[in-house]
mmCIF file of C-alpha atoms and ligand atoms in Angstrom:
data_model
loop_
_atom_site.group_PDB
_atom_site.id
_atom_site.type_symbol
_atom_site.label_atom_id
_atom_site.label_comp_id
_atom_site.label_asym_id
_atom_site.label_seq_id
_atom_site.Cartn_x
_atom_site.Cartn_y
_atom_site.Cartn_z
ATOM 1 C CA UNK A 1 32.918 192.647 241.361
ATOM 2 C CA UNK A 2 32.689 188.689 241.378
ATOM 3 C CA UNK A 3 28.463 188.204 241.434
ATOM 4 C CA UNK A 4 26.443 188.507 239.358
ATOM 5 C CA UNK A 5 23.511 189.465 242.215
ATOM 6 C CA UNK A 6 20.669 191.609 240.906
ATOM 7 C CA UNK A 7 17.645 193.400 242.263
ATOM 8 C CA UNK A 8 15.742 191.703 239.779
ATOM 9 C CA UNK A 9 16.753 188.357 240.413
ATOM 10 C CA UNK A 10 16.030 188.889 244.076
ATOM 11 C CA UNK A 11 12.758 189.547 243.494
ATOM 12 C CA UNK A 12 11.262 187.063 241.420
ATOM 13 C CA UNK A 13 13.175 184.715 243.791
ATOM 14 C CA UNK A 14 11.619 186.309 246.963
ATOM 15 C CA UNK A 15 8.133 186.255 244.876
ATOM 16 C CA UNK A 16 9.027 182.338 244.328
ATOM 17 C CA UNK A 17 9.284 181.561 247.626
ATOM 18 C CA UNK A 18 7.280 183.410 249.477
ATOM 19 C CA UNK A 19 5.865 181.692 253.000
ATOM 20 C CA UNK A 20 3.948 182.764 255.770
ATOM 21 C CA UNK A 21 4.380 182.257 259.156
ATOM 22 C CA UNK A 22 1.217 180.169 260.001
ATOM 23 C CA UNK A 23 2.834 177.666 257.058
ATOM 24 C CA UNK A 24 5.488 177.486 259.592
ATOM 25 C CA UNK A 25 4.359 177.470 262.729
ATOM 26 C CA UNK A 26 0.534 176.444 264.427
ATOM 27 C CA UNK A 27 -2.176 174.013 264.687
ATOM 28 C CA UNK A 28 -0.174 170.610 264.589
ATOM 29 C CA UNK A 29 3.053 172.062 264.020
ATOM 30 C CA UNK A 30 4.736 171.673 267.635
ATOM 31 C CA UNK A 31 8.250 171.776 269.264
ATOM 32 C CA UNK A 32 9.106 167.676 269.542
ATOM 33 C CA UNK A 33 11.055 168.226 272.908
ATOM 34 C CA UNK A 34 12.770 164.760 272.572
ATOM 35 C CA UNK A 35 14.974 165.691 269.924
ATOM 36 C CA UNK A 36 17.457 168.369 269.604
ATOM 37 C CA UNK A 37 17.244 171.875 268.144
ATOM 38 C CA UNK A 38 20.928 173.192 267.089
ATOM 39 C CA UNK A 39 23.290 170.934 265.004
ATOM 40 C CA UNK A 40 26.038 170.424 267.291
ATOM 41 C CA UNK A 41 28.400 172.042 265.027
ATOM 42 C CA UNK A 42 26.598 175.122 266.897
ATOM 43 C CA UNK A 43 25.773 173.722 269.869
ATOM 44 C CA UNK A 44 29.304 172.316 270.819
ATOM 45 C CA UNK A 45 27.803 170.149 273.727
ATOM 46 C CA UNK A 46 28.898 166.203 273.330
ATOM 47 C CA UNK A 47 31.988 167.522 274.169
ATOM 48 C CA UNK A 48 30.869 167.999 277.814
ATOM 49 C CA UNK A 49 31.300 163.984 278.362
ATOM 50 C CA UNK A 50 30.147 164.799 282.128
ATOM 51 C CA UNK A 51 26.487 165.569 281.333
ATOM 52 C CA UNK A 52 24.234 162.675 280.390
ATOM 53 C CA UNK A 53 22.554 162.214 277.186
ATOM 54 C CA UNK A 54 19.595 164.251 278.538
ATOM 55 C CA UNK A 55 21.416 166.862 280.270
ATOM 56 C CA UNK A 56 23.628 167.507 276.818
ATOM 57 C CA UNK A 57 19.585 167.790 275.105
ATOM 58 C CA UNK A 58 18.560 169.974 277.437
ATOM 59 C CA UNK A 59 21.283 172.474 276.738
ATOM 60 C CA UNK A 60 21.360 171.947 272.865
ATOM 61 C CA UNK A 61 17.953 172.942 273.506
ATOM 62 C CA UNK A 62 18.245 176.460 275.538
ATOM 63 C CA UNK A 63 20.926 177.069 272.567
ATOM 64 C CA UNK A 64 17.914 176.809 270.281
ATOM 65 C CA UNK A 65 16.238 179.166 272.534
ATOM 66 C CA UNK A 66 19.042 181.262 272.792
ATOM 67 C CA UNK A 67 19.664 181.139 268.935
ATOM 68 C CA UNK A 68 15.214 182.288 268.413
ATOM 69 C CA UNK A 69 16.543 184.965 270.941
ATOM 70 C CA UNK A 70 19.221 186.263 269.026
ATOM 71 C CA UNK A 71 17.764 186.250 265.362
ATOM 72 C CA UNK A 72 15.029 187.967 267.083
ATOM 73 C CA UNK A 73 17.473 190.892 268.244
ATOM 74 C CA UNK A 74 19.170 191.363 265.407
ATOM 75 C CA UNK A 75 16.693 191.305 262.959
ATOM 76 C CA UNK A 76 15.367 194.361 265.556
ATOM 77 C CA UNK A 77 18.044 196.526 263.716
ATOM 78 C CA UNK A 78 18.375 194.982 260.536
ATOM 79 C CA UNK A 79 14.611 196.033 259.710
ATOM 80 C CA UNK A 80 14.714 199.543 260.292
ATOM 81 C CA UNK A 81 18.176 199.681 258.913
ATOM 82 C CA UNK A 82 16.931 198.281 255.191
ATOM 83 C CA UNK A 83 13.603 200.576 255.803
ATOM 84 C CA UNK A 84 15.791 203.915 255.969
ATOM 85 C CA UNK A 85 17.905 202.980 253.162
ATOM 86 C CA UNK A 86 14.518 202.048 250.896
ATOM 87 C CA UNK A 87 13.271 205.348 251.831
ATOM 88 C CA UNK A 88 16.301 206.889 250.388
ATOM 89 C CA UNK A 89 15.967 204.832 247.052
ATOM 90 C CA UNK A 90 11.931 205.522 246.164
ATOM 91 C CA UNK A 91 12.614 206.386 242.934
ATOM 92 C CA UNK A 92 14.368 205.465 239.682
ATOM 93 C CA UNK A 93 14.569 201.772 239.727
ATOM 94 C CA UNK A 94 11.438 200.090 240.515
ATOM 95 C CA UNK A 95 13.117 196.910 240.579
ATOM 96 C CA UNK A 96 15.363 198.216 243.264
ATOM 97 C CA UNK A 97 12.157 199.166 245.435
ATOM 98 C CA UNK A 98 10.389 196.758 245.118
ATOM 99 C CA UNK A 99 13.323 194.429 246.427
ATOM 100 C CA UNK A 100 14.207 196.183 249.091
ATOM 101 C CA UNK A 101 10.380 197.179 250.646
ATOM 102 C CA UNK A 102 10.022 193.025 250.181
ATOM 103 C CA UNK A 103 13.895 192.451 252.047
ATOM 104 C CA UNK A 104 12.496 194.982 254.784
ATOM 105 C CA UNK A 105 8.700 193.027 254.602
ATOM 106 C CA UNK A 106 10.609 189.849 255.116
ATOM 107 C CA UNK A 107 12.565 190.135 257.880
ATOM 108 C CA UNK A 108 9.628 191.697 259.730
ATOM 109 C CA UNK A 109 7.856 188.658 259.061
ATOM 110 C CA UNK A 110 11.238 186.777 260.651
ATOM 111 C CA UNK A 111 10.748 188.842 263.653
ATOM 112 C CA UNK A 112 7.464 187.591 264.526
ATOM 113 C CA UNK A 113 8.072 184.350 263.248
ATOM 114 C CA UNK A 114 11.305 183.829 265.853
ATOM 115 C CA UNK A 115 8.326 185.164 268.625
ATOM 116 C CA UNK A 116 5.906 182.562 267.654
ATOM 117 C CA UNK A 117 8.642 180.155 268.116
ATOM 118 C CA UNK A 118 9.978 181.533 271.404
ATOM 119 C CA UNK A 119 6.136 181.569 272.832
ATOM 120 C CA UNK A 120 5.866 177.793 271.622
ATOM 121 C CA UNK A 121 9.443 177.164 273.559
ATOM 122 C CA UNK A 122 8.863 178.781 276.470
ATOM 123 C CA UNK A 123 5.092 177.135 276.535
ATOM 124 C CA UNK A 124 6.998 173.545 276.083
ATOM 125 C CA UNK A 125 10.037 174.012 278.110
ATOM 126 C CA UNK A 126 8.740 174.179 281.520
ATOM 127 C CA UNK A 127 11.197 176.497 282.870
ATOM 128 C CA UNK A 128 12.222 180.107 281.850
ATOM 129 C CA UNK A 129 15.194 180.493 279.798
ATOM 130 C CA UNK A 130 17.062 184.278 280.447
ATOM 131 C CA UNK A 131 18.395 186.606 277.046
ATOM 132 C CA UNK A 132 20.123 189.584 276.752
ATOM 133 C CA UNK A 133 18.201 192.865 276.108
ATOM 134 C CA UNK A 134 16.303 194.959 276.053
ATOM 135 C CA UNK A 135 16.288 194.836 271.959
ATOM 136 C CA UNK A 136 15.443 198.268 271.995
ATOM 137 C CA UNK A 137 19.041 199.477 273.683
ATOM 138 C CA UNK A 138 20.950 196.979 271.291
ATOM 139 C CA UNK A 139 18.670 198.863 268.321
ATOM 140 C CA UNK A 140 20.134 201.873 269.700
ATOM 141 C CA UNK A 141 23.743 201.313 269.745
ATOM 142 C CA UNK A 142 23.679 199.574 266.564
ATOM 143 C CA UNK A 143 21.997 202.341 264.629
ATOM 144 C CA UNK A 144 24.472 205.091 265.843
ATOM 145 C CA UNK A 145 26.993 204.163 263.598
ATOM 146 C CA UNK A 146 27.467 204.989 259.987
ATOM 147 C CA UNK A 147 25.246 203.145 256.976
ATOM 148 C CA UNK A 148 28.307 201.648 255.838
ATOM 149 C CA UNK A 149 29.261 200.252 259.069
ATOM 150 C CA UNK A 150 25.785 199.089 259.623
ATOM 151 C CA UNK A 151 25.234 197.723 256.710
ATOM 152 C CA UNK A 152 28.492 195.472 256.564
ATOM 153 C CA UNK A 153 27.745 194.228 260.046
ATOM 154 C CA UNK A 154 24.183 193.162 258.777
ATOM 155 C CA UNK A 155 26.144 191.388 255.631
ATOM 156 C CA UNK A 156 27.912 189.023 258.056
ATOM 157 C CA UNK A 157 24.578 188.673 260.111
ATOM 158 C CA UNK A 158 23.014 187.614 256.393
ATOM 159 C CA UNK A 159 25.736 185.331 255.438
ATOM 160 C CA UNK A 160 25.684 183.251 258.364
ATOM 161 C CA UNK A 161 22.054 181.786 258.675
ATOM 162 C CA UNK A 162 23.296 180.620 254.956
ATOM 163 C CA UNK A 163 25.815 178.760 256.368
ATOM 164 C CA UNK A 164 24.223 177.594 259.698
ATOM 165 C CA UNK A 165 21.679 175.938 257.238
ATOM 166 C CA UNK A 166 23.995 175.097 254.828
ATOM 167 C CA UNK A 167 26.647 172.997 257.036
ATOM 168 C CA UNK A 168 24.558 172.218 259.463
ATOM 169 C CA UNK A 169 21.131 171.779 259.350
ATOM 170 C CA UNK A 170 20.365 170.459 255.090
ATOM 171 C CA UNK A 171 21.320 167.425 255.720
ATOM 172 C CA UNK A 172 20.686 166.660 259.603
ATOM 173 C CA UNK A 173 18.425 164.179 260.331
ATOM 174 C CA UNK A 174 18.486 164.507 263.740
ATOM 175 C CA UNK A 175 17.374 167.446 264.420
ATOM 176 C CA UNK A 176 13.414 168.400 265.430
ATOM 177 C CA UNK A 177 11.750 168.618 262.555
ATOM 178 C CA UNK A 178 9.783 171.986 263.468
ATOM 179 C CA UNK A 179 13.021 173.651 263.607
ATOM 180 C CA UNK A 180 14.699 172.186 260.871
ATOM 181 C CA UNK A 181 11.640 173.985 258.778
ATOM 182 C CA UNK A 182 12.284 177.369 260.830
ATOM 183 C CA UNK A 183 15.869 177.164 259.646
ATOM 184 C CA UNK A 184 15.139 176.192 256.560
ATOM 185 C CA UNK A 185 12.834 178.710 256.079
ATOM 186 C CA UNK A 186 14.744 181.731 257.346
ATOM 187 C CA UNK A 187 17.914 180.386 254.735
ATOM 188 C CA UNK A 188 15.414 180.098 251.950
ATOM 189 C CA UNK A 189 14.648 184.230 252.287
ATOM 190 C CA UNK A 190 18.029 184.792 253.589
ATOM 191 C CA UNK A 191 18.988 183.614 250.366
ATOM 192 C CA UNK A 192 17.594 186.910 248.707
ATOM 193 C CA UNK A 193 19.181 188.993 251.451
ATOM 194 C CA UNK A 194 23.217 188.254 250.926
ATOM 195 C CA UNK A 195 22.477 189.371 247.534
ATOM 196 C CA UNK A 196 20.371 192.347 248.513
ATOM 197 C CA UNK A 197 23.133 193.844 251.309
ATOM 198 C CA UNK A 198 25.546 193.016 249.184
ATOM 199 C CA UNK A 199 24.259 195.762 246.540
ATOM 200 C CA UNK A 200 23.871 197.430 249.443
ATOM 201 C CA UNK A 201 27.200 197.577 250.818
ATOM 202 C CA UNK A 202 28.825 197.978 247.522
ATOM 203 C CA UNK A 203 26.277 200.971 246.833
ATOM 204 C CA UNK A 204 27.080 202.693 250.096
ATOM 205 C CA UNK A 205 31.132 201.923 250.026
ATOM 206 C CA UNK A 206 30.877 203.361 246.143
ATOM 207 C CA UNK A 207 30.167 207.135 247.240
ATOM 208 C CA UNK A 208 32.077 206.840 250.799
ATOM 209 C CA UNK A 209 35.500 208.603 251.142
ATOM 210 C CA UNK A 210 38.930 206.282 252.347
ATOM 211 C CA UNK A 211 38.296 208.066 255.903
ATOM 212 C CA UNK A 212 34.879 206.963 255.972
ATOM 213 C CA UNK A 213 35.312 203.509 254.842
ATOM 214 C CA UNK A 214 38.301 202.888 257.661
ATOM 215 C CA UNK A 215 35.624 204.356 260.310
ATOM 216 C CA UNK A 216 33.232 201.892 258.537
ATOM 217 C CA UNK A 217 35.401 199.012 259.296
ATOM 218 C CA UNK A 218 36.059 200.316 262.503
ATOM 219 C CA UNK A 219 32.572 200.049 263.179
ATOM 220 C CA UNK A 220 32.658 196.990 262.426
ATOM 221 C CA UNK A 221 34.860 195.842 264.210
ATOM 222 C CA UNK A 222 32.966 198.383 267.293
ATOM 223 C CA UNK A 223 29.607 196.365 266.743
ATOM 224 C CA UNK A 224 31.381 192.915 266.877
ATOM 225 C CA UNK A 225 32.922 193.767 270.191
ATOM 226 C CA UNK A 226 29.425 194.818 271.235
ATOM 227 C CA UNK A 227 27.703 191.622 270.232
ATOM 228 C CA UNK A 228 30.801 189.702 271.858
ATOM 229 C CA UNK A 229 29.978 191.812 275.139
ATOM 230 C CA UNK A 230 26.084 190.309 275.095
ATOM 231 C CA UNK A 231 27.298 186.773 274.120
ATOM 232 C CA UNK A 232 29.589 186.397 276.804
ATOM 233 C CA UNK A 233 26.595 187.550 279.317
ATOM 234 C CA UNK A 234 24.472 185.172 277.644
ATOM 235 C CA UNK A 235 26.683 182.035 277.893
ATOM 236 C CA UNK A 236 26.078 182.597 282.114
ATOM 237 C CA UNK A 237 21.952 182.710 281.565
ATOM 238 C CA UNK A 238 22.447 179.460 278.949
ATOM 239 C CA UNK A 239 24.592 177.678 281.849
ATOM 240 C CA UNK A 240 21.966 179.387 284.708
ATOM 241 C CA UNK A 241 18.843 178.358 282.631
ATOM 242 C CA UNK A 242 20.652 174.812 282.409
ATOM 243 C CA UNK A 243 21.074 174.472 285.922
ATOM 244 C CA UNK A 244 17.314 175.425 286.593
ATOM 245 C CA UNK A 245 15.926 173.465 284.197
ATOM 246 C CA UNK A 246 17.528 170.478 285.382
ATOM 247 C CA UNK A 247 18.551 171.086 288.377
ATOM 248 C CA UNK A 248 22.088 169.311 288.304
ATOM 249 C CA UNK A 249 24.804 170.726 290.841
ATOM 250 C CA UNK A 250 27.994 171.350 289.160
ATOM 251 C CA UNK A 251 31.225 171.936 290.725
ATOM 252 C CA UNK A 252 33.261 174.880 290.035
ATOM 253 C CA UNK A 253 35.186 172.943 287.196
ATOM 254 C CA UNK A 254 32.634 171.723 285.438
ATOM 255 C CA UNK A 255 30.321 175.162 285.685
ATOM 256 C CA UNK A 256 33.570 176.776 283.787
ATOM 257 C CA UNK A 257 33.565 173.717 281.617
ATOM 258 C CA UNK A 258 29.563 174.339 280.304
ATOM 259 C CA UNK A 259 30.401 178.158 280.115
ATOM 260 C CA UNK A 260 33.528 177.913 278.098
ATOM 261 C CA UNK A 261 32.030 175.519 275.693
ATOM 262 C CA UNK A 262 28.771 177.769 275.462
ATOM 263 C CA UNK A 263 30.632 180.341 274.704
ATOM 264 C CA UNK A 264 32.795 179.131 272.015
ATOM 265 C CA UNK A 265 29.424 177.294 270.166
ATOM 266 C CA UNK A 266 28.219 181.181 270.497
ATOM 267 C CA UNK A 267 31.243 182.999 269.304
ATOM 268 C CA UNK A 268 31.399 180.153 266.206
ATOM 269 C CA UNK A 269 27.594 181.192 265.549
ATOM 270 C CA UNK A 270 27.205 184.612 265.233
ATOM 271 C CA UNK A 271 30.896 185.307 265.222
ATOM 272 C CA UNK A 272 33.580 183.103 263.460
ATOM 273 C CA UNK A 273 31.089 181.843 260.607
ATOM 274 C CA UNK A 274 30.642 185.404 259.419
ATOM 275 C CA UNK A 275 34.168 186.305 259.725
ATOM 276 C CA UNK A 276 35.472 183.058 257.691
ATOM 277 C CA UNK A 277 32.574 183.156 255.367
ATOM 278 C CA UNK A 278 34.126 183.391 252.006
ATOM 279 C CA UNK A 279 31.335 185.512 250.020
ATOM 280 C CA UNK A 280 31.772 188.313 253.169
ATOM 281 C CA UNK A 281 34.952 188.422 252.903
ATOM 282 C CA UNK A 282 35.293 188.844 249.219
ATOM 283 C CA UNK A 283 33.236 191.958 249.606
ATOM 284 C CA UNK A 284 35.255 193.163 252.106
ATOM 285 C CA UNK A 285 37.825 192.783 249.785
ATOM 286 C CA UNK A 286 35.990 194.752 246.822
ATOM 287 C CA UNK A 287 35.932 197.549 249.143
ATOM 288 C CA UNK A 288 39.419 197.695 251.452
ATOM 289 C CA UNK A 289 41.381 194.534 251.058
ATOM 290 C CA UNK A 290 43.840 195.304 254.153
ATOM 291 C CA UNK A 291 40.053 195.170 255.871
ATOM 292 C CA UNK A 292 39.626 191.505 254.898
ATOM 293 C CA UNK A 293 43.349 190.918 256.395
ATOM 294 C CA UNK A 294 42.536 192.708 259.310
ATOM 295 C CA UNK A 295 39.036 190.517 259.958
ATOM 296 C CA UNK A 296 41.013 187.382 258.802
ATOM 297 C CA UNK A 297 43.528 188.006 261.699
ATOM 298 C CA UNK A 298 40.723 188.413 264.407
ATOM 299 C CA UNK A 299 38.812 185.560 263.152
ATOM 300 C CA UNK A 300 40.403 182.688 264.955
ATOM 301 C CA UNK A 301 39.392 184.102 268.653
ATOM 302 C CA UNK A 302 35.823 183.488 267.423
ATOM 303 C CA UNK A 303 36.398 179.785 265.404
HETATM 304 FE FE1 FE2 B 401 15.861 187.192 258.761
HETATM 305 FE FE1 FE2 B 402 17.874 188.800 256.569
#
């Protein structure tokens, strides 16, 4: 074990930071709809030289959506997830509670912080933006798998808002300033939560047989696929919410130009940044390192 992460630490930095979501969010804190949302490392749109300026902000934009939309679905499973593994650790180390109750207290406060930003989109917008759902079903399949499985799918899920922020966002002066703060924000507590899965992974993979740690990985692996199933249907409502929001024709070519490049920012953002990201991997490797191979191999389809 490389870190040095404790359930201590995580606490007093949680108790540090602590925000709340009318800090964020409200009042004069508005959406500035003339300036982009996503860094374009994760929006990937200048490349589409045959939009204008406006059209290419326009989509950077309904990624922004898209990206509120997505935190706001995953963060569906993670809470419950961290709430039944709290409820199996009530005792003994208050430390350890207390750290987990506040991981599981934060990203519920995430969940209806990404709302009160979606509302505020939509309200600004003017036209309605599609996502994948219903949360509830995605909840579902998640949660069938085993805690180990679950849990290392929620450490790549954790590791990449640290890097969205990280390469993307710190130092971006571009981008709206509202959701700069929401990103920054989210990283800031997201901080605490790499750490906190990361205990929890390594807890979980420490009393799991060889079988079940293969079926973990396989699962995985499963859950990827999944997620990979909703962001390819989600690249055609970014390119359909494009087309009604601005109402340009495109011509075959250039619709399979907008949903190819959609789809590669969205496999780079929820995909290939978890899959590369060094501190995920390095856990993989504490636990199975022909696993971190494996993911290594798979990684470029999603970079
Ligand atoms: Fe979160
Ligand atoms: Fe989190």
């Amino acid at each position: 074990m490389k870190h040095h992460y404790s359930y201590q630490a995580a606490l007093e930095a949680s108790e540090r930071i602590g925000w709340k979501v009318d800090d964020i969010i409200g009042g004069d804190k508005r959406l500035d709809f003339t300036k982009p949302f996503m860094p374009e490392s994760l929006a990937q749109v200048k490349q589409l030289s045959f939009l204008t300026p406006e059209e290419q902000l326009t989509l950077n934009q309904i990624r922004g959506h898209e990206y509120l939309a997505m935190f706001g679905l995953v963060e569906e499973f993670i809470l419950p997830y961290v709430v039944n593994h709290a409820r199996s650790q009530l005792s003994g180390d208050d430390y350890r509670v207390r750290a987990l109750l506040q991981f599981a207290g934060e990203e519920a406060k995430h969940i209806h912080l990404f709302k009160r930003f979606r509302q505020e989109f939509e309200a600004g917008f003017g036209t309605k933006c599609d996502f994948i759902g219903p949360a509830e079903d995605i909840k579902r399949f998640v949660l069938s798998h085993s805690p180990l499985g679950v849990s290392i799918a929620i450490l790549h899920i954790e590791w990449i808002t640290l890097r969205h922020y990280i390469e993307g966002v710190r130092d971006n002066q571009d981008l709206d300033l509202q959701f700069k703060s929401l990103l920054k924000h989210h990283w800031l507590e997201e901080s605490q939560h790499t750490k906190l899965d990361t205990l929890i992974v390594e807890s979980v993979a420490s009393t799991a047989t060889g079988d079940e740690i293969d079926q973990a990985f396989q699962e995985y692996a499963a859950i990827g696929e999944f997620l990979d199933k909703g962001i390819q249907q989600q690249a055609e409502f970014d390119v359909e919410s494009f087309r009604t929001a601005t109402g340009r024709q495109l011509s075959k070519r250039e619709r399979d130009d907008v949903t190819a490049a959609v789809l590669k920012g969205m496999r780079w953002s929820y995909l290939g940044t978890g899959m590369t990201h060094p501190k995920f991997l390095e856990t993989v490797q504490g636990i199975k390192p022909e696993a971190r191979q494996q993911i290594e191999q798979m990684a470029p389809m999603f970079c």
